[in-house]
Amino acid sequence: MASHSDLVEKAVTAVLEDIAKYAPEEYKKLNAEPAKKEKIIQAARETATETLKITDELRNQPKDISARLSKHLSDERIQLIRGGLEIPTFRQEIAKREDGKHWLDITRDGKQFLPSRAISTALDVDWGSDMQYASILIEAVLLVMSAVGISVSPSESEMQQAVKEAAKAIQANLKLQKALVDFVTAWDSADSAYGKAKALFSLIMAINSAGILWTIIKSLCSNMAWYEWLETSAKVTAMIVAALATDGAALIAEIALIVLDAVDFARKIANIIQLSEIKKTL
């Protein structure tokens, strides 16, 4: 395996390449402001270094994850990780009404987020599944943002934009569709926190490979200054590159810490399975 310093520099290189690829206008601005560019490089370097240190601590899937993390992270950072799957996108409820049809009701903070929809055809099921998959994808990104120490509370408009971008990416990318289906299967069949965490880690890697990561972060952080959301994306990318190079040990353990308590997130997977069953009856 490459040395830590080599992996850190690999992460920094990947960050700069991703900025040029996914944020070309911001990349021009960055090159015109060396101090901001250096700050983002430093943020990527620190994140990759931290990830590798935590990897060494958590490599053997210990049970005392929180105690191990506390050697490297503040209580505030650990609490941020613990809340990583509790940042709400929206809630989708599936219920049969008096008309005999199943209906999809989509709310956020108790208010309508998207118009309710009756399930009359397979296309209605596909739409509901795409929306639910979009929320799973976004919450996976929010989890990684929490893991690198970024706390966000997206507004309704930011979440609307993120859902729109996620759904569009899902519909256009067969590999991403397969990754989401595989994730639901792996999560549902896993009988341990680490099993479910590995399933979610694989999905995060697929999201990164699909090139949608930066778009989602930009949507969720549209109220930030351009260099702030760029720094957020840089940290997330640096963590993912370091995680990929080390079989995901740190990130999988951090997910395992919280995954069994993620009740609302688990409900989304149950909804996908229910929609699949409803589709068979149409």
PDB file of C-alpha atoms in Angstrom:
ATOM      1  CA  MET A   1       0.000   0.000   0.000  1.00  0.00           C
ATOM      2  CA  ALA A   2       1.157   3.547  -0.730  1.00  0.00           C
ATOM      3  CA  SER A   3       2.427   5.645   2.173  1.00  0.00           C
ATOM      4  CA  HIS A   4       0.144   8.074   3.974  1.00  0.00           C
ATOM      5  CA  SER A   5       1.915  11.051   2.426  1.00  0.00           C
ATOM      6  CA  ASP A   6       1.466   9.611  -1.073  1.00  0.00           C
ATOM      7  CA  LEU A   7      -2.234   9.000  -0.446  1.00  0.00           C
ATOM      8  CA  VAL A   8      -2.689  12.530   0.900  1.00  0.00           C
ATOM      9  CA  GLU A   9      -1.117  14.034  -2.216  1.00  0.00           C
ATOM     10  CA  LYS A  10      -3.241  11.728  -4.373  1.00  0.00           C
ATOM     11  CA  ALA A  11      -6.320  13.113  -2.633  1.00  0.00           C
ATOM     12  CA  VAL A  12      -5.195  16.722  -3.196  1.00  0.00           C
ATOM     13  CA  THR A  13      -4.571  16.023  -6.889  1.00  0.00           C
ATOM     14  CA  ALA A  14      -8.025  14.415  -7.223  1.00  0.00           C
ATOM     15  CA  VAL A  15      -9.652  17.439  -5.565  1.00  0.00           C
ATOM     16  CA  LEU A  16      -8.039  19.894  -7.988  1.00  0.00           C
ATOM     17  CA  GLU A  17      -8.943  17.681 -10.956  1.00  0.00           C
ATOM     18  CA  ASP A  18     -12.570  17.477  -9.770  1.00  0.00           C
ATOM     19  CA  ILE A  19     -12.811  21.231  -9.313  1.00  0.00           C
ATOM     20  CA  ALA A  20     -11.584  21.723 -12.884  1.00  0.00           C
ATOM     21  CA  LYS A  21     -14.043  19.088 -14.151  1.00  0.00           C
ATOM     22  CA  TYR A  22     -17.192  19.809 -12.121  1.00  0.00           C
ATOM     23  CA  ALA A  23     -16.775  23.502 -11.274  1.00  0.00           C
ATOM     24  CA  PRO A  24     -14.852  25.062 -14.177  1.00  0.00           C
ATOM     25  CA  GLU A  25     -15.980  28.641 -13.500  1.00  0.00           C
ATOM     26  CA  GLU A  26     -15.007  28.394  -9.841  1.00  0.00           C
ATOM     27  CA  TYR A  27     -11.703  26.816 -10.904  1.00  0.00           C
ATOM     28  CA  LYS A  28     -10.871  29.941 -12.908  1.00  0.00           C
ATOM     29  CA  LYS A  29     -11.695  32.125  -9.906  1.00  0.00           C
ATOM     30  CA  LEU A  30      -9.570  29.905  -7.685  1.00  0.00           C
ATOM     31  CA  ASN A  31      -6.539  30.203  -9.937  1.00  0.00           C
ATOM     32  CA  ALA A  32      -6.956  33.974  -9.831  1.00  0.00           C
ATOM     33  CA  GLU A  33      -6.935  33.942  -6.006  1.00  0.00           C
ATOM     34  CA  PRO A  34      -3.916  31.900  -4.807  1.00  0.00           C
ATOM     35  CA  ALA A  35      -4.713  32.383  -1.104  1.00  0.00           C
ATOM     36  CA  LYS A  36      -8.156  30.794  -1.497  1.00  0.00           C
ATOM     37  CA  LYS A  37      -6.688  27.996  -3.614  1.00  0.00           C
ATOM     38  CA  GLU A  38      -4.063  27.271  -0.970  1.00  0.00           C
ATOM     39  CA  LYS A  39      -6.745  27.205   1.728  1.00  0.00           C
ATOM     40  CA  ILE A  40      -8.751  24.607  -0.219  1.00  0.00           C
ATOM     41  CA  ILE A  41      -5.626  22.519  -0.856  1.00  0.00           C
ATOM     42  CA  GLN A  42      -4.842  22.647   2.846  1.00  0.00           C
ATOM     43  CA  ALA A  43      -8.411  21.640   3.758  1.00  0.00           C
ATOM     44  CA  ALA A  44      -8.183  18.643   1.404  1.00  0.00           C
ATOM     45  CA  ARG A  45      -4.790  17.676   2.808  1.00  0.00           C
ATOM     46  CA  GLU A  46      -6.008  17.874   6.420  1.00  0.00           C
ATOM     47  CA  THR A  47      -9.137  15.846   5.660  1.00  0.00           C
ATOM     48  CA  ALA A  48      -7.196  13.093   3.890  1.00  0.00           C
ATOM     49  CA  THR A  49      -4.627  12.988   6.723  1.00  0.00           C
ATOM     50  CA  GLU A  50      -7.374  12.760   9.346  1.00  0.00           C
ATOM     51  CA  THR A  51      -9.167  10.003   7.417  1.00  0.00           C
ATOM     52  CA  LEU A  52      -5.985   7.937   7.219  1.00  0.00           C
ATOM     53  CA  LYS A  53      -5.301   8.331  10.962  1.00  0.00           C
ATOM     54  CA  ILE A  54      -8.847   7.223  11.769  1.00  0.00           C
ATOM     55  CA  THR A  55      -8.464   4.328   9.316  1.00  0.00           C
ATOM     56  CA  ASP A  56      -5.478   3.029  11.309  1.00  0.00           C
ATOM     57  CA  GLU A  57      -7.611   3.256  14.471  1.00  0.00           C
ATOM     58  CA  LEU A  58     -10.693   1.537  13.046  1.00  0.00           C
ATOM     59  CA  ARG A  59      -9.248  -0.897  10.531  1.00  0.00           C
ATOM     60  CA  ASN A  60     -10.252  -4.070  12.390  1.00  0.00           C
ATOM     61  CA  GLN A  61     -13.946  -3.169  12.840  1.00  0.00           C
ATOM     62  CA  PRO A  62     -13.806  -2.542  16.604  1.00  0.00           C
ATOM     63  CA  LYS A  63     -17.004  -2.407  18.651  1.00  0.00           C
ATOM     64  CA  ASP A  64     -15.916   0.644  20.670  1.00  0.00           C
ATOM     65  CA  ILE A  65     -16.080   2.946  17.640  1.00  0.00           C
ATOM     66  CA  SER A  66     -17.037   6.085  19.559  1.00  0.00           C
ATOM     67  CA  ALA A  67     -14.197   5.675  22.081  1.00  0.00           C
ATOM     68  CA  ARG A  68     -11.708   5.113  19.262  1.00  0.00           C
ATOM     69  CA  LEU A  69     -12.964   8.167  17.372  1.00  0.00           C
ATOM     70  CA  SER A  70     -12.639  10.327  20.494  1.00  0.00           C
ATOM     71  CA  LYS A  71      -8.852   9.902  20.272  1.00  0.00           C
ATOM     72  CA  HIS A  72      -8.911  11.901  17.041  1.00  0.00           C
ATOM     73  CA  LEU A  73     -12.138  13.926  16.936  1.00  0.00           C
ATOM     74  CA  SER A  74     -13.826  16.367  19.306  1.00  0.00           C
ATOM     75  CA  ASP A  75     -17.145  15.512  20.962  1.00  0.00           C
ATOM     76  CA  GLU A  76     -18.761  18.057  18.630  1.00  0.00           C
ATOM     77  CA  ARG A  77     -17.437  16.240  15.555  1.00  0.00           C
ATOM     78  CA  ILE A  78     -18.624  12.870  16.868  1.00  0.00           C
ATOM     79  CA  GLN A  79     -22.084  14.314  17.525  1.00  0.00           C
ATOM     80  CA  LEU A  80     -22.108  15.641  13.966  1.00  0.00           C
ATOM     81  CA  ILE A  81     -21.413  12.126  12.680  1.00  0.00           C
ATOM     82  CA  ARG A  82     -24.142  10.721  14.940  1.00  0.00           C
ATOM     83  CA  GLY A  83     -26.605  13.100  13.298  1.00  0.00           C
ATOM     84  CA  GLY A  84     -25.374  12.353   9.794  1.00  0.00           C
ATOM     85  CA  LEU A  85     -28.443  10.339   8.767  1.00  0.00           C
ATOM     86  CA  GLU A  86     -30.918  12.582  10.565  1.00  0.00           C
ATOM     87  CA  ILE A  87     -30.758  15.632   8.270  1.00  0.00           C
ATOM     88  CA  PRO A  88     -34.201  15.560   6.645  1.00  0.00           C
ATOM     89  CA  THR A  89     -34.705  15.551   2.896  1.00  0.00           C
ATOM     90  CA  PHE A  90     -38.387  14.631   2.833  1.00  0.00           C
ATOM     91  CA  ARG A  91     -40.681  11.888   4.063  1.00  0.00           C
ATOM     92  CA  GLN A  92     -42.626   9.745   1.607  1.00  0.00           C
ATOM     93  CA  GLU A  93     -45.705   7.993   2.977  1.00  0.00           C
ATOM     94  CA  ILE A  94     -47.466   5.225   1.022  1.00  0.00           C
ATOM     95  CA  ALA A  95     -51.056   4.589   2.052  1.00  0.00           C
ATOM     96  CA  LYS A  96     -54.170   3.042   0.534  1.00  0.00           C
ATOM     97  CA  ARG A  97     -57.142   5.417   0.398  1.00  0.00           C
ATOM     98  CA  GLU A  98     -60.880   4.889   0.076  1.00  0.00           C
ATOM     99  CA  ASP A  99     -60.620   4.932  -3.731  1.00  0.00           C
ATOM    100  CA  GLY A 100     -58.710   1.639  -3.489  1.00  0.00           C
ATOM    101  CA  LYS A 101     -55.474   3.162  -4.789  1.00  0.00           C
ATOM    102  CA  HIS A 102     -52.186   3.602  -3.029  1.00  0.00           C
ATOM    103  CA  TRP A 103     -51.181   7.261  -2.741  1.00  0.00           C
ATOM    104  CA  LEU A 104     -47.784   8.864  -2.337  1.00  0.00           C
ATOM    105  CA  ASP A 105     -47.693  11.774   0.120  1.00  0.00           C
ATOM    106  CA  ILE A 106     -44.379  13.638   0.247  1.00  0.00           C
ATOM    107  CA  THR A 107     -43.786  16.035   3.140  1.00  0.00           C
ATOM    108  CA  ARG A 108     -40.940  17.936   4.785  1.00  0.00           C
ATOM    109  CA  ASP A 109     -41.164  19.247   8.332  1.00  0.00           C
ATOM    110  CA  GLY A 110     -44.835  18.242   8.320  1.00  0.00           C
ATOM    111  CA  LYS A 111     -45.690  20.321   5.228  1.00  0.00           C
ATOM    112  CA  GLN A 112     -46.290  19.225   1.648  1.00  0.00           C
ATOM    113  CA  PHE A 113     -42.971  19.087  -0.211  1.00  0.00           C
ATOM    114  CA  LEU A 114     -44.186  17.640  -3.529  1.00  0.00           C
ATOM    115  CA  PRO A 115     -47.775  17.155  -4.780  1.00  0.00           C
ATOM    116  CA  SER A 116     -49.469  13.921  -3.649  1.00  0.00           C
ATOM    117  CA  ARG A 117     -49.800  11.303  -6.372  1.00  0.00           C
ATOM    118  CA  ALA A 118     -52.073   8.317  -6.858  1.00  0.00           C
ATOM    119  CA  ILE A 119     -50.420   5.084  -7.989  1.00  0.00           C
ATOM    120  CA  SER A 120     -52.441   4.115 -11.046  1.00  0.00           C
ATOM    121  CA  THR A 121     -49.721   2.849 -13.389  1.00  0.00           C
ATOM    122  CA  ALA A 122     -46.185   1.474 -13.352  1.00  0.00           C
ATOM    123  CA  LEU A 123     -44.968   4.965 -14.279  1.00  0.00           C
ATOM    124  CA  ASP A 124     -46.393   6.294 -11.000  1.00  0.00           C
ATOM    125  CA  VAL A 125     -44.455   3.632  -9.117  1.00  0.00           C
ATOM    126  CA  ASP A 126     -41.279   4.507 -11.024  1.00  0.00           C
ATOM    127  CA  TRP A 127     -41.745   8.187 -10.179  1.00  0.00           C
ATOM    128  CA  GLY A 128     -42.206   7.365  -6.484  1.00  0.00           C
ATOM    129  CA  SER A 129     -39.158   5.110  -6.528  1.00  0.00           C
ATOM    130  CA  ASP A 130     -37.037   7.768  -8.251  1.00  0.00           C
ATOM    131  CA  MET A 131     -38.064  10.337  -5.633  1.00  0.00           C
ATOM    132  CA  GLN A 132     -37.254   7.942  -2.804  1.00  0.00           C
ATOM    133  CA  TYR A 133     -33.949   6.976  -4.388  1.00  0.00           C
ATOM    134  CA  ALA A 134     -33.145  10.693  -4.776  1.00  0.00           C
ATOM    135  CA  SER A 135     -33.641  11.249  -1.050  1.00  0.00           C
ATOM    136  CA  ILE A 136     -31.451   8.222  -0.236  1.00  0.00           C
ATOM    137  CA  LEU A 137     -28.734   9.575  -2.514  1.00  0.00           C
ATOM    138  CA  ILE A 138     -28.891  13.060  -0.973  1.00  0.00           C
ATOM    139  CA  GLU A 139     -28.857  11.732   2.586  1.00  0.00           C
ATOM    140  CA  ALA A 140     -25.800   9.629   1.750  1.00  0.00           C
ATOM    141  CA  VAL A 141     -24.035  12.820   0.595  1.00  0.00           C
ATOM    142  CA  LEU A 142     -25.173  14.681   3.724  1.00  0.00           C
ATOM    143  CA  LEU A 143     -23.739  11.848   5.829  1.00  0.00           C
ATOM    144  CA  VAL A 144     -20.291  12.237   4.272  1.00  0.00           C
ATOM    145  CA  MET A 145     -20.506  16.009   4.730  1.00  0.00           C
ATOM    146  CA  SER A 146     -21.211  15.393   8.427  1.00  0.00           C
ATOM    147  CA  ALA A 147     -18.308  12.935   8.619  1.00  0.00           C
ATOM    148  CA  VAL A 148     -15.858  15.608   7.417  1.00  0.00           C
ATOM    149  CA  GLY A 149     -17.218  18.126   9.907  1.00  0.00           C
ATOM    150  CA  ILE A 150     -19.601  20.124   7.715  1.00  0.00           C
ATOM    151  CA  SER A 151     -22.920  21.018   9.361  1.00  0.00           C
ATOM    152  CA  VAL A 152     -25.697  22.091   6.985  1.00  0.00           C
ATOM    153  CA  SER A 153     -29.433  22.707   7.296  1.00  0.00           C
ATOM    154  CA  PRO A 154     -30.646  22.979   3.702  1.00  0.00           C
ATOM    155  CA  SER A 155     -33.583  25.289   3.033  1.00  0.00           C
ATOM    156  CA  GLU A 156     -36.653  24.057   1.159  1.00  0.00           C
ATOM    157  CA  SER A 157     -35.448  25.643  -2.092  1.00  0.00           C
ATOM    158  CA  GLU A 158     -31.981  24.113  -1.715  1.00  0.00           C
ATOM    159  CA  MET A 159     -33.515  20.702  -1.050  1.00  0.00           C
ATOM    160  CA  GLN A 160     -35.906  21.072  -4.013  1.00  0.00           C
ATOM    161  CA  GLN A 161     -32.914  21.762  -6.267  1.00  0.00           C
ATOM    162  CA  ALA A 162     -30.927  18.853  -4.828  1.00  0.00           C
ATOM    163  CA  VAL A 163     -33.859  16.451  -5.336  1.00  0.00           C
ATOM    164  CA  LYS A 164     -34.311  17.676  -8.905  1.00  0.00           C
ATOM    165  CA  GLU A 165     -30.610  17.143  -9.693  1.00  0.00           C
ATOM    166  CA  ALA A 166     -30.494  13.745  -7.982  1.00  0.00           C
ATOM    167  CA  ALA A 167     -33.603  12.450  -9.762  1.00  0.00           C
ATOM    168  CA  LYS A 168     -32.270  13.673 -13.108  1.00  0.00           C
ATOM    169  CA  ALA A 169     -28.956  11.912 -12.512  1.00  0.00           C
ATOM    170  CA  ILE A 170     -30.675   8.676 -11.497  1.00  0.00           C
ATOM    171  CA  GLN A 171     -32.906   8.653 -14.585  1.00  0.00           C
ATOM    172  CA  ALA A 172     -29.935   9.284 -16.890  1.00  0.00           C
ATOM    173  CA  ASN A 173     -27.436   6.825 -15.421  1.00  0.00           C
ATOM    174  CA  LEU A 174     -28.019   3.059 -15.618  1.00  0.00           C
ATOM    175  CA  LYS A 175     -24.973   2.301 -13.434  1.00  0.00           C
ATOM    176  CA  LEU A 176     -26.314   4.585 -10.705  1.00  0.00           C
ATOM    177  CA  GLN A 177     -29.751   2.942 -10.974  1.00  0.00           C
ATOM    178  CA  LYS A 178     -28.133  -0.482 -10.529  1.00  0.00           C
ATOM    179  CA  ALA A 179     -26.045   0.785  -7.597  1.00  0.00           C
ATOM    180  CA  LEU A 180     -29.208   2.012  -5.854  1.00  0.00           C
ATOM    181  CA  VAL A 181     -31.039  -1.286  -6.446  1.00  0.00           C
ATOM    182  CA  ASP A 182     -27.989  -3.222  -5.218  1.00  0.00           C
ATOM    183  CA  PHE A 183     -27.791  -0.969  -2.157  1.00  0.00           C
ATOM    184  CA  VAL A 184     -31.404  -1.651  -1.159  1.00  0.00           C
ATOM    185  CA  THR A 185     -30.856  -5.408  -1.563  1.00  0.00           C
ATOM    186  CA  ALA A 186     -27.586  -5.355   0.410  1.00  0.00           C
ATOM    187  CA  TRP A 187     -29.013  -3.174   3.193  1.00  0.00           C
ATOM    188  CA  ASP A 188     -32.164  -5.268   3.529  1.00  0.00           C
ATOM    189  CA  SER A 189     -30.235  -8.538   3.719  1.00  0.00           C
ATOM    190  CA  ALA A 190     -27.499  -7.279   6.077  1.00  0.00           C
ATOM    191  CA  ASP A 191     -27.895  -8.470   9.666  1.00  0.00           C
ATOM    192  CA  SER A 192     -25.312  -6.215  11.330  1.00  0.00           C
ATOM    193  CA  ALA A 193     -24.368  -2.552  11.615  1.00  0.00           C
ATOM    194  CA  TYR A 194     -21.165  -3.183   9.663  1.00  0.00           C
ATOM    195  CA  GLY A 195     -23.092  -5.032   6.946  1.00  0.00           C
ATOM    196  CA  LYS A 196     -25.453  -2.111   6.438  1.00  0.00           C
ATOM    197  CA  ALA A 197     -22.544   0.344   6.662  1.00  0.00           C
ATOM    198  CA  LYS A 198     -20.669  -1.497   3.895  1.00  0.00           C
ATOM    199  CA  ALA A 199     -23.784  -1.337   1.705  1.00  0.00           C
ATOM    200  CA  LEU A 200     -24.052   2.420   2.216  1.00  0.00           C
ATOM    201  CA  PHE A 201     -20.325   2.908   1.662  1.00  0.00           C
ATOM    202  CA  SER A 202     -20.607   1.138  -1.703  1.00  0.00           C
ATOM    203  CA  LEU A 203     -23.454   3.456  -2.657  1.00  0.00           C
ATOM    204  CA  ILE A 204     -21.391   6.538  -1.705  1.00  0.00           C
ATOM    205  CA  MET A 205     -18.578   5.293  -3.951  1.00  0.00           C
ATOM    206  CA  ALA A 206     -21.091   4.830  -6.796  1.00  0.00           C
ATOM    207  CA  ILE A 207     -22.423   8.374  -6.283  1.00  0.00           C
ATOM    208  CA  ASN A 208     -18.879   9.674  -6.554  1.00  0.00           C
ATOM    209  CA  SER A 209     -18.190   7.602  -9.685  1.00  0.00           C
ATOM    210  CA  ALA A 210     -21.401   8.882 -11.298  1.00  0.00           C
ATOM    211  CA  GLY A 211     -20.108  12.460 -11.088  1.00  0.00           C
ATOM    212  CA  ILE A 212     -23.196  13.693  -9.231  1.00  0.00           C
ATOM    213  CA  LEU A 213     -21.486  14.409  -5.896  1.00  0.00           C
ATOM    214  CA  TRP A 214     -20.392  17.962  -6.681  1.00  0.00           C
ATOM    215  CA  THR A 215     -23.772  18.891  -8.189  1.00  0.00           C
ATOM    216  CA  ILE A 216     -25.611  17.698  -5.084  1.00  0.00           C
ATOM    217  CA  ILE A 217     -23.266  19.536  -2.714  1.00  0.00           C
ATOM    218  CA  LYS A 218     -23.587  22.729  -4.762  1.00  0.00           C
ATOM    219  CA  SER A 219     -27.399  22.455  -4.599  1.00  0.00           C
ATOM    220  CA  LEU A 220     -27.365  21.863  -0.835  1.00  0.00           C
ATOM    221  CA  CYS A 221     -24.927  24.717  -0.248  1.00  0.00           C
ATOM    222  CA  SER A 222     -26.259  27.278  -2.743  1.00  0.00           C
ATOM    223  CA  ASN A 223     -26.485  29.899   0.004  1.00  0.00           C
ATOM    224  CA  MET A 224     -22.750  29.622   0.662  1.00  0.00           C
ATOM    225  CA  ALA A 225     -20.102  31.741  -1.029  1.00  0.00           C
ATOM    226  CA  TRP A 226     -18.548  29.951  -4.021  1.00  0.00           C
ATOM    227  CA  TYR A 227     -15.266  29.183  -2.254  1.00  0.00           C
ATOM    228  CA  GLU A 228     -17.121  27.841   0.817  1.00  0.00           C
ATOM    229  CA  TRP A 229     -19.095  25.215  -1.100  1.00  0.00           C
ATOM    230  CA  LEU A 230     -15.923  24.454  -3.048  1.00  0.00           C
ATOM    231  CA  GLU A 231     -14.073  23.804   0.214  1.00  0.00           C
ATOM    232  CA  THR A 232     -16.935  21.568   1.363  1.00  0.00           C
ATOM    233  CA  SER A 233     -16.736  19.556  -1.866  1.00  0.00           C
ATOM    234  CA  ALA A 234     -12.948  19.413  -1.564  1.00  0.00           C
ATOM    235  CA  LYS A 235     -13.156  17.906   1.924  1.00  0.00           C
ATOM    236  CA  VAL A 236     -15.756  15.342   0.863  1.00  0.00           C
ATOM    237  CA  THR A 237     -13.704  14.352  -2.196  1.00  0.00           C
ATOM    238  CA  ALA A 238     -10.493  14.078  -0.141  1.00  0.00           C
ATOM    239  CA  MET A 239     -12.230  11.788   2.354  1.00  0.00           C
ATOM    240  CA  ILE A 240     -13.639   9.599  -0.415  1.00  0.00           C
ATOM    241  CA  VAL A 241     -10.273   9.279  -2.188  1.00  0.00           C
ATOM    242  CA  ALA A 242      -8.564   8.353   1.087  1.00  0.00           C
ATOM    243  CA  ALA A 243     -11.407   5.952   1.923  1.00  0.00           C
ATOM    244  CA  LEU A 244     -11.214   4.261  -1.465  1.00  0.00           C
ATOM    245  CA  ALA A 245      -7.488   3.697  -1.036  1.00  0.00           C
ATOM    246  CA  THR A 246      -7.998   2.036   2.358  1.00  0.00           C
ATOM    247  CA  ASP A 247     -11.059  -0.162   1.703  1.00  0.00           C
ATOM    248  CA  GLY A 248     -13.312   2.363   3.399  1.00  0.00           C
ATOM    249  CA  ALA A 249     -12.347   1.297   6.931  1.00  0.00           C
ATOM    250  CA  ALA A 250     -12.820   4.714   8.564  1.00  0.00           C
ATOM    251  CA  LEU A 251     -16.025   5.712   6.809  1.00  0.00           C
ATOM    252  CA  ILE A 252     -17.601   2.259   7.159  1.00  0.00           C
ATOM    253  CA  ALA A 253     -16.925   2.296  10.910  1.00  0.00           C
ATOM    254  CA  GLU A 254     -18.361   5.817  11.252  1.00  0.00           C
ATOM    255  CA  ILE A 255     -21.499   4.721   9.389  1.00  0.00           C
ATOM    256  CA  ALA A 256     -21.725   1.573  11.530  1.00  0.00           C
ATOM    257  CA  LEU A 257     -21.757   3.806  14.613  1.00  0.00           C
ATOM    258  CA  ILE A 258     -25.114   5.317  13.615  1.00  0.00           C
ATOM    259  CA  VAL A 259     -26.776   3.070  11.082  1.00  0.00           C
ATOM    260  CA  LEU A 260     -28.941   0.955  13.390  1.00  0.00           C
ATOM    261  CA  ASP A 261     -30.501   4.092  14.895  1.00  0.00           C
ATOM    262  CA  ALA A 262     -31.314   5.631  11.498  1.00  0.00           C
ATOM    263  CA  VAL A 263     -35.047   4.873  11.660  1.00  0.00           C
ATOM    264  CA  ASP A 264     -36.224   7.430   9.080  1.00  0.00           C
ATOM    265  CA  PHE A 265     -33.487   6.404   6.648  1.00  0.00           C
ATOM    266  CA  ALA A 266     -34.425   2.730   7.027  1.00  0.00           C
ATOM    267  CA  ARG A 267     -38.055   3.626   6.272  1.00  0.00           C
ATOM    268  CA  LYS A 268     -36.951   4.876   2.838  1.00  0.00           C
ATOM    269  CA  ILE A 269     -35.538   1.447   1.991  1.00  0.00           C
ATOM    270  CA  ALA A 270     -38.769  -0.180   3.194  1.00  0.00           C
ATOM    271  CA  ASN A 271     -40.702   2.185   0.895  1.00  0.00           C
ATOM    272  CA  ILE A 272     -38.631   1.134  -2.125  1.00  0.00           C
ATOM    273  CA  ILE A 273     -39.385  -2.517  -1.369  1.00  0.00           C
ATOM    274  CA  GLN A 274     -43.113  -1.768  -0.883  1.00  0.00           C
ATOM    275  CA  LEU A 275     -43.282   0.149  -4.176  1.00  0.00           C
ATOM    276  CA  SER A 276     -41.692  -2.821  -5.933  1.00  0.00           C
ATOM    277  CA  GLU A 277     -44.426  -5.084  -4.521  1.00  0.00           C
ATOM    278  CA  ILE A 278     -47.183  -2.641  -5.536  1.00  0.00           C
ATOM    279  CA  LYS A 279     -45.785  -2.545  -9.077  1.00  0.00           C
ATOM    280  CA  LYS A 280     -46.313  -6.300  -9.397  1.00  0.00           C
ATOM    281  CA  THR A 281     -50.045  -5.818  -8.816  1.00  0.00           C
ATOM    282  CA  LEU A 282     -50.569  -3.228 -11.585  1.00  0.00           C
TER     283      LEU A 282
END
